[in-house]
Short mmCIF file of C-alpha atoms and ligand atoms in Angstrom, two decimals:
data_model
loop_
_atom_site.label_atom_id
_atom_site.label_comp_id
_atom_site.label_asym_id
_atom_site.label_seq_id
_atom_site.Cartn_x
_atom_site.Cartn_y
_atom_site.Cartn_z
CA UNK N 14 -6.90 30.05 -7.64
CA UNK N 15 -9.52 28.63 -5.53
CA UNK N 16 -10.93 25.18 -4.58
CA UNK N 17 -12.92 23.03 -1.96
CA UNK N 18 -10.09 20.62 -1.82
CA UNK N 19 -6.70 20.66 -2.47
CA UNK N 20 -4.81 17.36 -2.86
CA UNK N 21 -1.73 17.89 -2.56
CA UNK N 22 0.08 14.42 -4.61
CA UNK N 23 -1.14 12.64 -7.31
CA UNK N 24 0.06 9.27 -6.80
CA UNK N 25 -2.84 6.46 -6.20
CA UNK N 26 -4.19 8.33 -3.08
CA UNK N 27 -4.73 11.74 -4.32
CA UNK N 28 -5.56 10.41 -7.81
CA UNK N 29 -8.72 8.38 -6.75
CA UNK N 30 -9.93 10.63 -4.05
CA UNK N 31 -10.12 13.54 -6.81
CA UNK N 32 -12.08 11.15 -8.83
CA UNK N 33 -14.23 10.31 -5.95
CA UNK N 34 -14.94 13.86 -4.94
CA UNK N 35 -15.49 14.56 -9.10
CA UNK N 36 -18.43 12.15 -9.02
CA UNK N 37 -19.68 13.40 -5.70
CA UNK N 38 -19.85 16.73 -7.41
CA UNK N 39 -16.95 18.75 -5.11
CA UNK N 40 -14.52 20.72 -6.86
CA UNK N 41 -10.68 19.94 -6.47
CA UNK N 42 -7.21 20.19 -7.86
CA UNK N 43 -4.28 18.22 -7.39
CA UNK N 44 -0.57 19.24 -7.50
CA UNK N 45 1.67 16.54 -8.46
CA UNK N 46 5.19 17.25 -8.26
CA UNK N 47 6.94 14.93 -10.65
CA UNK N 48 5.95 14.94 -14.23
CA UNK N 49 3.52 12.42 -16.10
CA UNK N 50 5.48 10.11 -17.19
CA UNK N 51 7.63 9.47 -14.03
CA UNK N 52 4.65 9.14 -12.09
CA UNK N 53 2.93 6.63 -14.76
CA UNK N 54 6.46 4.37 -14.54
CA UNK N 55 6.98 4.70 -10.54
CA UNK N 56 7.31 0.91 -9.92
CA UNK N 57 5.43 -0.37 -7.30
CA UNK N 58 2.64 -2.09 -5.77
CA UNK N 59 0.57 -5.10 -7.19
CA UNK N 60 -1.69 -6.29 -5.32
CA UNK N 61 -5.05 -4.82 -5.01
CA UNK N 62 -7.85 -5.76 -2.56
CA UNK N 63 -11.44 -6.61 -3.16
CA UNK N 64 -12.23 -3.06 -2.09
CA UNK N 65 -10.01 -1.44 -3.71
CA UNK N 66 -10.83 -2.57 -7.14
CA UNK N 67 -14.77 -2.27 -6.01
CA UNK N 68 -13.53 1.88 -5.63
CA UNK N 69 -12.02 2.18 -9.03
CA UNK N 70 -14.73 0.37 -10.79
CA UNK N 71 -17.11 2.69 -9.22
CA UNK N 72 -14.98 5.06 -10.15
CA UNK N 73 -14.96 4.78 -13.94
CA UNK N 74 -11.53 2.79 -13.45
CA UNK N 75 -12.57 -0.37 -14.02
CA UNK N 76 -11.94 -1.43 -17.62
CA UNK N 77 -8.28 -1.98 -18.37
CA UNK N 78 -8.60 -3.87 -14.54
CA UNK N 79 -11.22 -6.31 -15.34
CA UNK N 80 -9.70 -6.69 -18.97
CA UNK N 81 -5.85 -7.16 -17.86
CA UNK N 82 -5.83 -7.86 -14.31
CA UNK N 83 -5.12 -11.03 -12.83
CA UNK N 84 -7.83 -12.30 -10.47
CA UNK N 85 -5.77 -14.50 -7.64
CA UNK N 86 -7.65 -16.93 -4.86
CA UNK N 87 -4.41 -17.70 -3.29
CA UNK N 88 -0.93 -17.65 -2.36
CA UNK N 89 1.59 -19.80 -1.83
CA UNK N 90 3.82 -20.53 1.03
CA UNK N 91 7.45 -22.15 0.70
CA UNK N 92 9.54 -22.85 4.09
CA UNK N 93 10.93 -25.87 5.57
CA UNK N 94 11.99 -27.09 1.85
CA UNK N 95 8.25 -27.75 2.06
CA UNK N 96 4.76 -25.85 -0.16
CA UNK N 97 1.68 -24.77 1.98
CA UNK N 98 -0.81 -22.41 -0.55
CA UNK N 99 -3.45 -20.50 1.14
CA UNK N 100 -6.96 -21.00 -0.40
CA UNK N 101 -8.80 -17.14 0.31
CA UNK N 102 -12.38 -17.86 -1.27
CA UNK N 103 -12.85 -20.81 1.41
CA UNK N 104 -11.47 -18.79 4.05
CA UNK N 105 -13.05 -15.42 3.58
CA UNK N 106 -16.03 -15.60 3.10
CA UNK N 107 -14.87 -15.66 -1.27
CA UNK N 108 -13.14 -12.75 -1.49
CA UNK N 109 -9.84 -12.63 -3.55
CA UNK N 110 -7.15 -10.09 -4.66
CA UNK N 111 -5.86 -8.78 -8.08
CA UNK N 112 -2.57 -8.63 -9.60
CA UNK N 113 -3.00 -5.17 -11.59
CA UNK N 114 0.27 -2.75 -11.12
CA UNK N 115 0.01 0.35 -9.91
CA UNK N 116 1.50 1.98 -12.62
CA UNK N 117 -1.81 0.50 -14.64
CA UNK N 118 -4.13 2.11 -11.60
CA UNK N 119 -2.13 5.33 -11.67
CA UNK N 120 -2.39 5.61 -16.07
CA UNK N 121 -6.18 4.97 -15.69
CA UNK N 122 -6.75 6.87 -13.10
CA UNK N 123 -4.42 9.90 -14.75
CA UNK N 124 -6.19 9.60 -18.09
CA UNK N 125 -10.00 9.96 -16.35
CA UNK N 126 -8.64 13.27 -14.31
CA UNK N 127 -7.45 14.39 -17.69
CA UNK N 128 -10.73 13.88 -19.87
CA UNK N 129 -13.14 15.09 -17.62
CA UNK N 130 -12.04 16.21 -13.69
CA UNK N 131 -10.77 19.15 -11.95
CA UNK N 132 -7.06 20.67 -12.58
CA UNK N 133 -4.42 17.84 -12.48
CA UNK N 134 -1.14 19.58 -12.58
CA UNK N 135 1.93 17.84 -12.94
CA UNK N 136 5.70 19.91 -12.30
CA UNK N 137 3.80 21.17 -9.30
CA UNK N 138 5.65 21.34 -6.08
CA UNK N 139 4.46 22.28 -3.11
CA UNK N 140 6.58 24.17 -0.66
CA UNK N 141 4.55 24.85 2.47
CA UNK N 142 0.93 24.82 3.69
CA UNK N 143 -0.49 27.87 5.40
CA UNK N 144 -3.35 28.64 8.01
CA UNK N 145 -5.08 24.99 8.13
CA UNK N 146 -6.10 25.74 11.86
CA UNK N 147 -7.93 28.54 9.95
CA UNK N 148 -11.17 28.12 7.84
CA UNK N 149 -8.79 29.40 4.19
CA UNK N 150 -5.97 27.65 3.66
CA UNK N 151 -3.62 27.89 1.82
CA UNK N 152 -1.57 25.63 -0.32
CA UNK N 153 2.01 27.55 -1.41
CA UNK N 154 3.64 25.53 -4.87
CA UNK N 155 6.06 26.64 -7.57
CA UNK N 156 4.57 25.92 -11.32
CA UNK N 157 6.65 26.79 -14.43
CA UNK N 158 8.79 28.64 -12.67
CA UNK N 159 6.38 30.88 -10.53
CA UNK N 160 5.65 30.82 -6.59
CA UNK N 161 1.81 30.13 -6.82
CA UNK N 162 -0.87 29.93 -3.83
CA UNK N 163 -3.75 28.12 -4.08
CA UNK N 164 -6.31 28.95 -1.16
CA UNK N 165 -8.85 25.68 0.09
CA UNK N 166 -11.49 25.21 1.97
CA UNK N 167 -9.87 21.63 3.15
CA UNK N 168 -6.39 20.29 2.57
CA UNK N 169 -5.49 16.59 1.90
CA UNK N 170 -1.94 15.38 1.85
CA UNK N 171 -1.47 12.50 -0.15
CA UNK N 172 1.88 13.55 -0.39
CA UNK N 173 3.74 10.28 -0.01
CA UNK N 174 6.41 9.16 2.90
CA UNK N 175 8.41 12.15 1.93
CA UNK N 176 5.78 14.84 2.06
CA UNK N 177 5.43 18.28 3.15
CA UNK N 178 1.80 18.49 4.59
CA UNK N 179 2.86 16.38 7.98
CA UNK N 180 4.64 18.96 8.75
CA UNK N 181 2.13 21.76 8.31
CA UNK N 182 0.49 19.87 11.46
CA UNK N 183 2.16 21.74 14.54
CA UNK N 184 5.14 19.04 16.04
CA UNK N 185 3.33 19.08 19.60
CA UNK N 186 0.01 17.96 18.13
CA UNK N 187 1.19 14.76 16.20
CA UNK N 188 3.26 11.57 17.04
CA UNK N 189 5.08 9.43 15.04
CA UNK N 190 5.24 5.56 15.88
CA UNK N 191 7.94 4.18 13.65
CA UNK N 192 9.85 0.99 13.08
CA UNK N 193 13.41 -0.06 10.77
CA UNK N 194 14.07 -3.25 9.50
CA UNK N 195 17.40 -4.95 9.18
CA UNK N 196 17.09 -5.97 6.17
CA UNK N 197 15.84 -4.37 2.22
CA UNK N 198 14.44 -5.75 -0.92
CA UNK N 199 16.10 -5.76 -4.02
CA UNK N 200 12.91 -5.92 -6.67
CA UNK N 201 13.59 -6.79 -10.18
CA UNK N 202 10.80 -6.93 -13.35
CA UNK N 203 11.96 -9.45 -15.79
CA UNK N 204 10.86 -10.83 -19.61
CA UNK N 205 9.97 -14.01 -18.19
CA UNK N 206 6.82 -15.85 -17.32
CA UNK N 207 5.78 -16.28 -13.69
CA UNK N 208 7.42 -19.05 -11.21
CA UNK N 209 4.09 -20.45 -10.59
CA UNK N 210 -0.09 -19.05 -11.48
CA UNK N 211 -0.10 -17.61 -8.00
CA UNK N 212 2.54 -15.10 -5.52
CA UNK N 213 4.98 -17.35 -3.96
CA UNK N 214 6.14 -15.89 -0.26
CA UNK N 215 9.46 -18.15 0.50
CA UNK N 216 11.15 -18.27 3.61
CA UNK N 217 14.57 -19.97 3.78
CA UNK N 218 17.80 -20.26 5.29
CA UNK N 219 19.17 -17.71 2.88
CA UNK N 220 16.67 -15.01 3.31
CA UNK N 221 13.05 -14.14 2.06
CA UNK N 222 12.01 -14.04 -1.60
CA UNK N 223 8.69 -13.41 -3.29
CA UNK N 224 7.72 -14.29 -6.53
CA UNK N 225 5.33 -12.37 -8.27
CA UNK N 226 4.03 -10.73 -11.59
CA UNK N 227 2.90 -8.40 -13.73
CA UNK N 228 1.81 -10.00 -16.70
CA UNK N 229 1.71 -13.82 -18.37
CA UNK N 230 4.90 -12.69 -19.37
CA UNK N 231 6.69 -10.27 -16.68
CA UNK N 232 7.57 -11.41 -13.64
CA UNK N 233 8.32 -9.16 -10.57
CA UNK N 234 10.41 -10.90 -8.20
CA UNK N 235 11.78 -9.26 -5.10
CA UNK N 236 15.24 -10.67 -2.83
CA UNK N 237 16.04 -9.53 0.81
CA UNK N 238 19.37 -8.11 1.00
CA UNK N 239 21.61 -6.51 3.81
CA UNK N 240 20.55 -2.36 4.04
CA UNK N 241 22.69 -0.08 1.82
CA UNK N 242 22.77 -3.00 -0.77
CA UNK N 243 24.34 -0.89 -3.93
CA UNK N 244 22.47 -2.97 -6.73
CA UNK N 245 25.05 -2.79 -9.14
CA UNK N 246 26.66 -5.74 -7.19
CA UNK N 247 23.44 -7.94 -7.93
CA UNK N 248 24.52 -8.65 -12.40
CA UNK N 249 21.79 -10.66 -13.60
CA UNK N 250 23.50 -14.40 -13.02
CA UNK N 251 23.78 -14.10 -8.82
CA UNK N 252 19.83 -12.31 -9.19
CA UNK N 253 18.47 -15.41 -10.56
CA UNK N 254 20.71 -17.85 -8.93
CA UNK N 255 19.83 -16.55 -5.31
CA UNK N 256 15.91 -16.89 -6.37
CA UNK N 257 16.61 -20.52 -7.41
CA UNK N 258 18.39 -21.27 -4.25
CA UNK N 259 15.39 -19.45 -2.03
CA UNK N 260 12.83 -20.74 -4.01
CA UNK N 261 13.83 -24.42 -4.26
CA UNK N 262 11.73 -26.74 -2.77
CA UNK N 263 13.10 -29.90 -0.85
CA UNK N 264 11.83 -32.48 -3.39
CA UNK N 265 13.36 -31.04 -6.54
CA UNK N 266 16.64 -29.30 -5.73
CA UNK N 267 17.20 -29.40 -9.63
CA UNK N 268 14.21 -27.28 -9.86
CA UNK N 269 15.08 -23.19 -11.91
CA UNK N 270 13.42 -20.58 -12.65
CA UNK N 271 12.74 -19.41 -16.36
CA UNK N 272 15.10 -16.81 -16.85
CA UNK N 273 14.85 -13.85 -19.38
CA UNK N 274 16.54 -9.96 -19.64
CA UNK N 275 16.07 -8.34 -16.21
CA UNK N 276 14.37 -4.58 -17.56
CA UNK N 277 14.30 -2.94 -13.62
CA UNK N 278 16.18 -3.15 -10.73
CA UNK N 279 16.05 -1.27 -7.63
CA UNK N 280 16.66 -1.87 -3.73
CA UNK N 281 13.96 -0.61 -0.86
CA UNK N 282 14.25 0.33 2.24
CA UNK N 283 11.47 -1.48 4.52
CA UNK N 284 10.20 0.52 6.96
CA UNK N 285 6.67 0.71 9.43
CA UNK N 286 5.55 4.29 10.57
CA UNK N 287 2.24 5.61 11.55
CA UNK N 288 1.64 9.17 12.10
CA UNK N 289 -1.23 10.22 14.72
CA UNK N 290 -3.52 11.77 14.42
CA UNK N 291 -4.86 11.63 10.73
CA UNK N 292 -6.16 15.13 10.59
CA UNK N 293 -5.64 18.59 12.42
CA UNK N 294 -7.85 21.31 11.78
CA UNK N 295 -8.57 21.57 7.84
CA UNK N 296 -5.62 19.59 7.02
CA UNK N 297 -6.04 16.12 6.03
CA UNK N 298 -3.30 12.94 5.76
CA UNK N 299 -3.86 10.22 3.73
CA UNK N 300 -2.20 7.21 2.46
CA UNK N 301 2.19 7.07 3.09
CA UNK N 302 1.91 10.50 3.79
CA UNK N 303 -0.07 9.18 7.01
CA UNK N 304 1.27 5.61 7.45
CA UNK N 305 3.68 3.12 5.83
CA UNK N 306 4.08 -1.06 6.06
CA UNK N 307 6.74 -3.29 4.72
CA UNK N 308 5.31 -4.53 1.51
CA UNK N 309 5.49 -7.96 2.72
CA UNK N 310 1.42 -7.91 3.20
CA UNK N 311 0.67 -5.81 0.11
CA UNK N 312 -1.31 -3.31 2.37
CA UNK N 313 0.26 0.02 1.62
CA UNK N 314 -1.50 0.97 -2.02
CA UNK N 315 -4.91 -0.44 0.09
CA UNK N 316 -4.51 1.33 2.68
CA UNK N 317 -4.35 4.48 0.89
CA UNK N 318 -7.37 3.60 -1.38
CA UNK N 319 -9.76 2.83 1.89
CA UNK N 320 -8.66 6.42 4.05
CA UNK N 321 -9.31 8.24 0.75
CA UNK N 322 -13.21 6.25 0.77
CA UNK N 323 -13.29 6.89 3.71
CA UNK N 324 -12.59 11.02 3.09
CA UNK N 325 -14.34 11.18 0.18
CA UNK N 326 -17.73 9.85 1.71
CA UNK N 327 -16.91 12.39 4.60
CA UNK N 328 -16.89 15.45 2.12
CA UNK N 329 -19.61 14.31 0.53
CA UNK N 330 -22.04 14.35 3.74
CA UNK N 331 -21.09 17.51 4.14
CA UNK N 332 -21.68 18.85 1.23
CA UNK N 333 -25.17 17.15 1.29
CA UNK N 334 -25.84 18.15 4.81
CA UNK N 335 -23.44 20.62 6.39
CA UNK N 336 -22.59 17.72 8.57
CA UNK N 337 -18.49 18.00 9.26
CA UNK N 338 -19.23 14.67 11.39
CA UNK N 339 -17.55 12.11 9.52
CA UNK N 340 -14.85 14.73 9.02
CA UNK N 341 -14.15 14.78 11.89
CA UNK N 342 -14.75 11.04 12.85
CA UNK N 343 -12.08 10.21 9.42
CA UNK N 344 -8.44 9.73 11.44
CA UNK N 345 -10.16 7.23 14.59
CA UNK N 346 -12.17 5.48 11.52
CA UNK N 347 -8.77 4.83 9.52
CA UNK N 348 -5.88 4.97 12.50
CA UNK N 349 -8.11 1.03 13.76
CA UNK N 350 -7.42 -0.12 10.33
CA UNK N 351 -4.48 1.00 9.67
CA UNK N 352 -2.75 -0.68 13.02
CA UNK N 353 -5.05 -3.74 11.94
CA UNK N 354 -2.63 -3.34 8.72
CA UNK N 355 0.42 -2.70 10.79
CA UNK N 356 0.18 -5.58 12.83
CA UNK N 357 -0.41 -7.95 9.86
CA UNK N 358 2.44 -6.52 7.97
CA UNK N 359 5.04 -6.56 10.89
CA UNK N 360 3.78 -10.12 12.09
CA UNK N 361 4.01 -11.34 7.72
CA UNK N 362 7.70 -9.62 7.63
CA UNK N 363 9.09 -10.77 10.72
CA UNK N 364 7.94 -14.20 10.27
CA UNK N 365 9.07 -14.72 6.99
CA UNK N 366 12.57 -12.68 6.74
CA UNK N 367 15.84 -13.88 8.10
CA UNK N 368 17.22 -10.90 10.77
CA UNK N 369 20.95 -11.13 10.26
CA UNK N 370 21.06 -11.48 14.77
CA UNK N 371 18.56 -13.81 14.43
CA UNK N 372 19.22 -17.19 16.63
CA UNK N 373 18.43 -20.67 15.77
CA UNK N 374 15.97 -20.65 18.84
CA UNK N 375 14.14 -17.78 16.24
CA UNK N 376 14.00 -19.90 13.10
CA UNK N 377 12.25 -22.14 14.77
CA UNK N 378 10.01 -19.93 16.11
CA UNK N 379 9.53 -18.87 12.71
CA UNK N 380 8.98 -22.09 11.15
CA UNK N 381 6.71 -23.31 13.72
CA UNK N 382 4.40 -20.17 13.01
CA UNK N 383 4.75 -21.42 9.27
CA UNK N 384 3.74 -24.78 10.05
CA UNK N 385 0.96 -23.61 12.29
CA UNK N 386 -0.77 -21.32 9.05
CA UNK N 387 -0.42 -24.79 7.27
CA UNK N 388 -2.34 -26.80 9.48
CA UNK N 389 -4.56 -24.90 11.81
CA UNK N 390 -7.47 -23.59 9.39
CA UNK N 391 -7.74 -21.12 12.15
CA UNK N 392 -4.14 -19.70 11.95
CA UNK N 393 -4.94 -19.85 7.59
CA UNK N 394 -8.02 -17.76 8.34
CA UNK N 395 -6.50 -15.32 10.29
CA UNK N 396 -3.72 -14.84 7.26
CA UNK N 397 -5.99 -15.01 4.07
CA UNK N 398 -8.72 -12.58 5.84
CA UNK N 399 -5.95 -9.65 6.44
CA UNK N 400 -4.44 -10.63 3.22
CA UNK N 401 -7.76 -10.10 0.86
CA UNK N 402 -8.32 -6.97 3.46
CA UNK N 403 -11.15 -6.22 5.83
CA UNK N 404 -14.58 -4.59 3.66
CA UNK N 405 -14.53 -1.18 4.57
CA UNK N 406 -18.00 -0.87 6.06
CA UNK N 407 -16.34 -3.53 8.78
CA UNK N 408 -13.93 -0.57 10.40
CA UNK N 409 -15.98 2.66 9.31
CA UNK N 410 -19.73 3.04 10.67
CA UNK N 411 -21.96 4.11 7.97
CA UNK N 412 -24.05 6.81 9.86
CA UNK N 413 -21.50 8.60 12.17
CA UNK N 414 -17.86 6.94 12.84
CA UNK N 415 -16.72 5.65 16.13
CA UNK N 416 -13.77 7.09 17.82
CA UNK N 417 -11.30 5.18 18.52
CA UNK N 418 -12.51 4.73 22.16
CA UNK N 419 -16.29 3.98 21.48
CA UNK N 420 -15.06 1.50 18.44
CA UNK N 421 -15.28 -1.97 20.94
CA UNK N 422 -18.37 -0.84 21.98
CA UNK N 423 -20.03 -0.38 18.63
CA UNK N 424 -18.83 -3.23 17.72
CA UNK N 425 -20.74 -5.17 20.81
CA UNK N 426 -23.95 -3.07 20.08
CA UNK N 427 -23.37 -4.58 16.64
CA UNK N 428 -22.90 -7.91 17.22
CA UNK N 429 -26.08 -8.01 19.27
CA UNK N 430 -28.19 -6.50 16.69
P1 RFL M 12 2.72 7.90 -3.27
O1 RFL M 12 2.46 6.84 -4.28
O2 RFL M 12 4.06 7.97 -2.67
O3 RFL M 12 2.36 9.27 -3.99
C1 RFL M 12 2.71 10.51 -3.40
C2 RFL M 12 2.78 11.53 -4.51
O4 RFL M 12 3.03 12.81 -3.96
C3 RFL M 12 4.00 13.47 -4.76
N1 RFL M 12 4.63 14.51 -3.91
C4 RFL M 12 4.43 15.83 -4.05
N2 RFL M 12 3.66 16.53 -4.90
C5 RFL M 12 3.67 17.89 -4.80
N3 RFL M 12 4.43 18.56 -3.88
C6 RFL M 12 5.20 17.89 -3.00
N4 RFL M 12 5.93 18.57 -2.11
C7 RFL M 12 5.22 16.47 -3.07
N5 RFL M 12 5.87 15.48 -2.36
C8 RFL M 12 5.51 14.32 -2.90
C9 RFL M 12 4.92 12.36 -5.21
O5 RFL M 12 5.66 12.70 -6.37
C10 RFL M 12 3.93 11.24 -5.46
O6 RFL M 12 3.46 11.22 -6.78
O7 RFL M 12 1.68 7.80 -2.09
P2 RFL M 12 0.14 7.33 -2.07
O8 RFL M 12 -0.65 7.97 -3.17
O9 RFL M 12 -0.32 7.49 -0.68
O10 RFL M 12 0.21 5.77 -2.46
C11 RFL M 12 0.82 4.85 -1.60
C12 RFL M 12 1.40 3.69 -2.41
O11 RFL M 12 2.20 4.20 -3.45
C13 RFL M 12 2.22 2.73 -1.54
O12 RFL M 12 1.59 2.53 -0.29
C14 RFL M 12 2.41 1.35 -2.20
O13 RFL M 12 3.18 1.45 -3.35
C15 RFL M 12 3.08 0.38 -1.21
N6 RFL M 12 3.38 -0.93 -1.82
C16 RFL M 12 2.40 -1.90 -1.97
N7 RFL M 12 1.14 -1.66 -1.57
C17 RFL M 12 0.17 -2.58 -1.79
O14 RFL M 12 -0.98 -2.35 -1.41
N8 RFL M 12 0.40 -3.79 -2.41
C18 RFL M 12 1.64 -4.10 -2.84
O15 RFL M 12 1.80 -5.17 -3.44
C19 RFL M 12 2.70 -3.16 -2.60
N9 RFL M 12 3.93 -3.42 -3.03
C20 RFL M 12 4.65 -1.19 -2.30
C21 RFL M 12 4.89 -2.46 -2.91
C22 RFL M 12 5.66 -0.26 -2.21
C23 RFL M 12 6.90 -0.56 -2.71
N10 RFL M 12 7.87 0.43 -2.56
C24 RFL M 12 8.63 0.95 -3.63
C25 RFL M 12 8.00 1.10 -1.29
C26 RFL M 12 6.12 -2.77 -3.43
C27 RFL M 12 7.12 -1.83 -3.34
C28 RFL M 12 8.42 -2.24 -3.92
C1 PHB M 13 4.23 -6.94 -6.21
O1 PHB M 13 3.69 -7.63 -7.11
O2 PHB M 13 4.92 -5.95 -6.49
C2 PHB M 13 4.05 -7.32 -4.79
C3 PHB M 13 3.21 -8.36 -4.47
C4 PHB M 13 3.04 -8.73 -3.14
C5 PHB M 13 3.73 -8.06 -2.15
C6 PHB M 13 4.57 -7.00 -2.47
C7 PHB M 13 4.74 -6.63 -3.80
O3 PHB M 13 3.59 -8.45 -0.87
#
């Protein structure tokens, strides 16, 4: 078998850049590991930016989104025993995010593959990729029980955290900038309405929680916990007692949470890694199999979406030009946002989570960050406009992207235009 583009991974990445290169007219297939329904149930993000749901509208993936997804113009802050929310439309120039799982975006984006896009094949795993500093590689997977090869003129890895395309790029060519956490979340999805209409980021003497959703009646709440938590020692009682105890507020220490049956429960890891550079010969990285964030900031389902825009509008110039330009402009156009996203991530998880060495001298570092977002509009700028996520066109030049190196000065020559 033969294609322009092999995607290696259908999770969101791989899934919308097929779609994207289907509408631009460029063949692909995708080899998804897992089967169908695991991938469809893979619990996960919720949060999607403004440009992210702009791509899967135009995209054709639009219609469960607008009709189900929860349009959200804030957040809200709880430290100190004290509330803060964050107003986004009056701080970002009216942008806002979406609650819409990623489940949802992966079903949608599964079904449109299915009706009318290139090969989508699920129980595909990929063992090794071949000759990418060549112009045919080739992409080596076991289907049904056969070793199969699938040759490409370009290779994408949207492979995930725990891919195999990274290391198809030679170890002397690429770098790895990583960063652990002390600390995990233990994520729950329960029958029970929301704690409050919008997320609810807490920090607190006992550790982080967030409060968040997946539905006027499903609530996905996450708890940190120590690392190598075993869940089973979180029953259902201490789950929902620790998230009335972090989410209390000074005034109403009476105040609970509506409880219901707990129908998830899992603990993860939290982790910050960026891989450099994005692309090496005809080999492409996108999404975790490039880069990952704590999910504090909601960035890492984004992220992927914008580098596979990014790609896709690459492929198509050169399929409308012969131009490999933006190709090979893609990893310095995505590596500026993608530390933009690192930063904000880091700076969201290590101001709101307790570090079990952490000093009293660091709380109140902490809490005077806190109390700085809620009362500088500057500081509550800086927050909402990472949090809704920067347009893409902001980080990518349309004609020609910078390198990394030129990017400052494009950005001059563009704020004196
Ligand atoms: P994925 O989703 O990991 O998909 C990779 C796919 O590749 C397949 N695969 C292979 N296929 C064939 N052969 C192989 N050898 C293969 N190896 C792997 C895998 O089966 C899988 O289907 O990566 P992708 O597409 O880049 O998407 C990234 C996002 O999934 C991820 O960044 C987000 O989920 C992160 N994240 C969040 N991001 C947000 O933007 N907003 C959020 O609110 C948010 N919350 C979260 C999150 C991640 C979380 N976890 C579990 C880490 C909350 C959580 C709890
Ligand atoms: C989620 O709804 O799963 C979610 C929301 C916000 C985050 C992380 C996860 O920062």
């Amino acid at each position: 078998m033969h294609t322009t583009v092999g995607i290696i991974g259908g999770g969101p990445s791989g899934l919308l850049l097929a779609r994207l290169l289907h509408d631009a007219g460029i063949d692909s297939v995708v080899l998804e590991s897992r089967d169908r329904a695991y991938v469809e149930q893979r619990q996960r993000a919720g949060i999607l930016e403004q440009a992210t749901v702009d791509a899967l509208r135009a995209a054709g993936a639009g219609a469960r989104l607008d009709a189900e997804g929860m349009a959200h113009d804030g957040i809200e802050l709880r430290f100190d025993g004290r509330a803060h929310r964050v107003d986004f439309p009056s701080l970002t120039d009216g942008r806002r995010v979406w609650v819409y799982a990623q489940t949802e975006v992966v079903k949608d984006l599964i079904a449109l593959q299915l009706a009318d896009g290139g090969p989508l094949l699920f129980g595909a795993q990929v063992r090794s990729v071949e000759g990418v500093d060549t112009d045919r590689p080739a992409i080596h997977y076991t289907h049904e029980g056969r070793e199969q090869i699938l040759t490409c003129d370009y290779v994408v890895g949207c492979d995930g955290f725990h891919g195999v395309a990274r290391t198809a790029v030679p170890e002397r060519e690429r770098t790895t900038y990583e960063r652990t956490y002390p600390y995990s979340w233990l994520g729950i999805l329960a029958e029970a309405p929301p704690v409050y209409e919008e997320l609810v980021y807490a920090h607190s003497e006992r550790g982080f929680a967030l409060a968040s959703m997946r539905s006027p009646a499903v609530s996905r709440l996450y708890l940190q916990v120590p690392n190598g938590t075993d869940p089973a020692d979180w029953p259902e009682d201490r789950i929902w007692d620790e998230l009335d105890a972090r989410l209390a507020l000074g005034d109403t220490p009476e105040w609970r949470l509506r409880r219901g049956p707990i129908t998830q429960k899992s603990v993860l890891p939290m982790r910050s890694s960026v891989t450099e550079p994005m692309r090496y010969g005809r080999l492409f990285l996108a999404g975790d199999a490039a880069h990952i964030v704590p999910p504090t900031g909601a960035k890492g389902l984004n992220l992927a979406a914008a580098d596979v825009i990014v790609l896709a509008r690459a492929f198509a110039r050169r399929a409308a030009t012969g131009s490999t330009e933006l190709l090979d402009g893609y990893s310095a156009a995505c590596l500026r946002r993608v530390w933009r996203a690192e930063h904000f991530s880091y700076a969201m998880t290590t101001t709101l989570h307790r570090d079990p060495a952490q000093s009293g001298f660091d709380t109140r570092l902490q809490l005077a960050q806190l109390d700085r977002i809620a009362s500088s509009p500057h500081a509550a700028a800086e927050l909402a406009q990472n949090y809704v996520g920067l347009p893409i066109e902001e980080v990518t030049e349309a004609d020609g992207v910078p390198e990394a190196a030129e990017a400052d000065e494009v950005a001059v020559r563009r704020a004196e235009a």
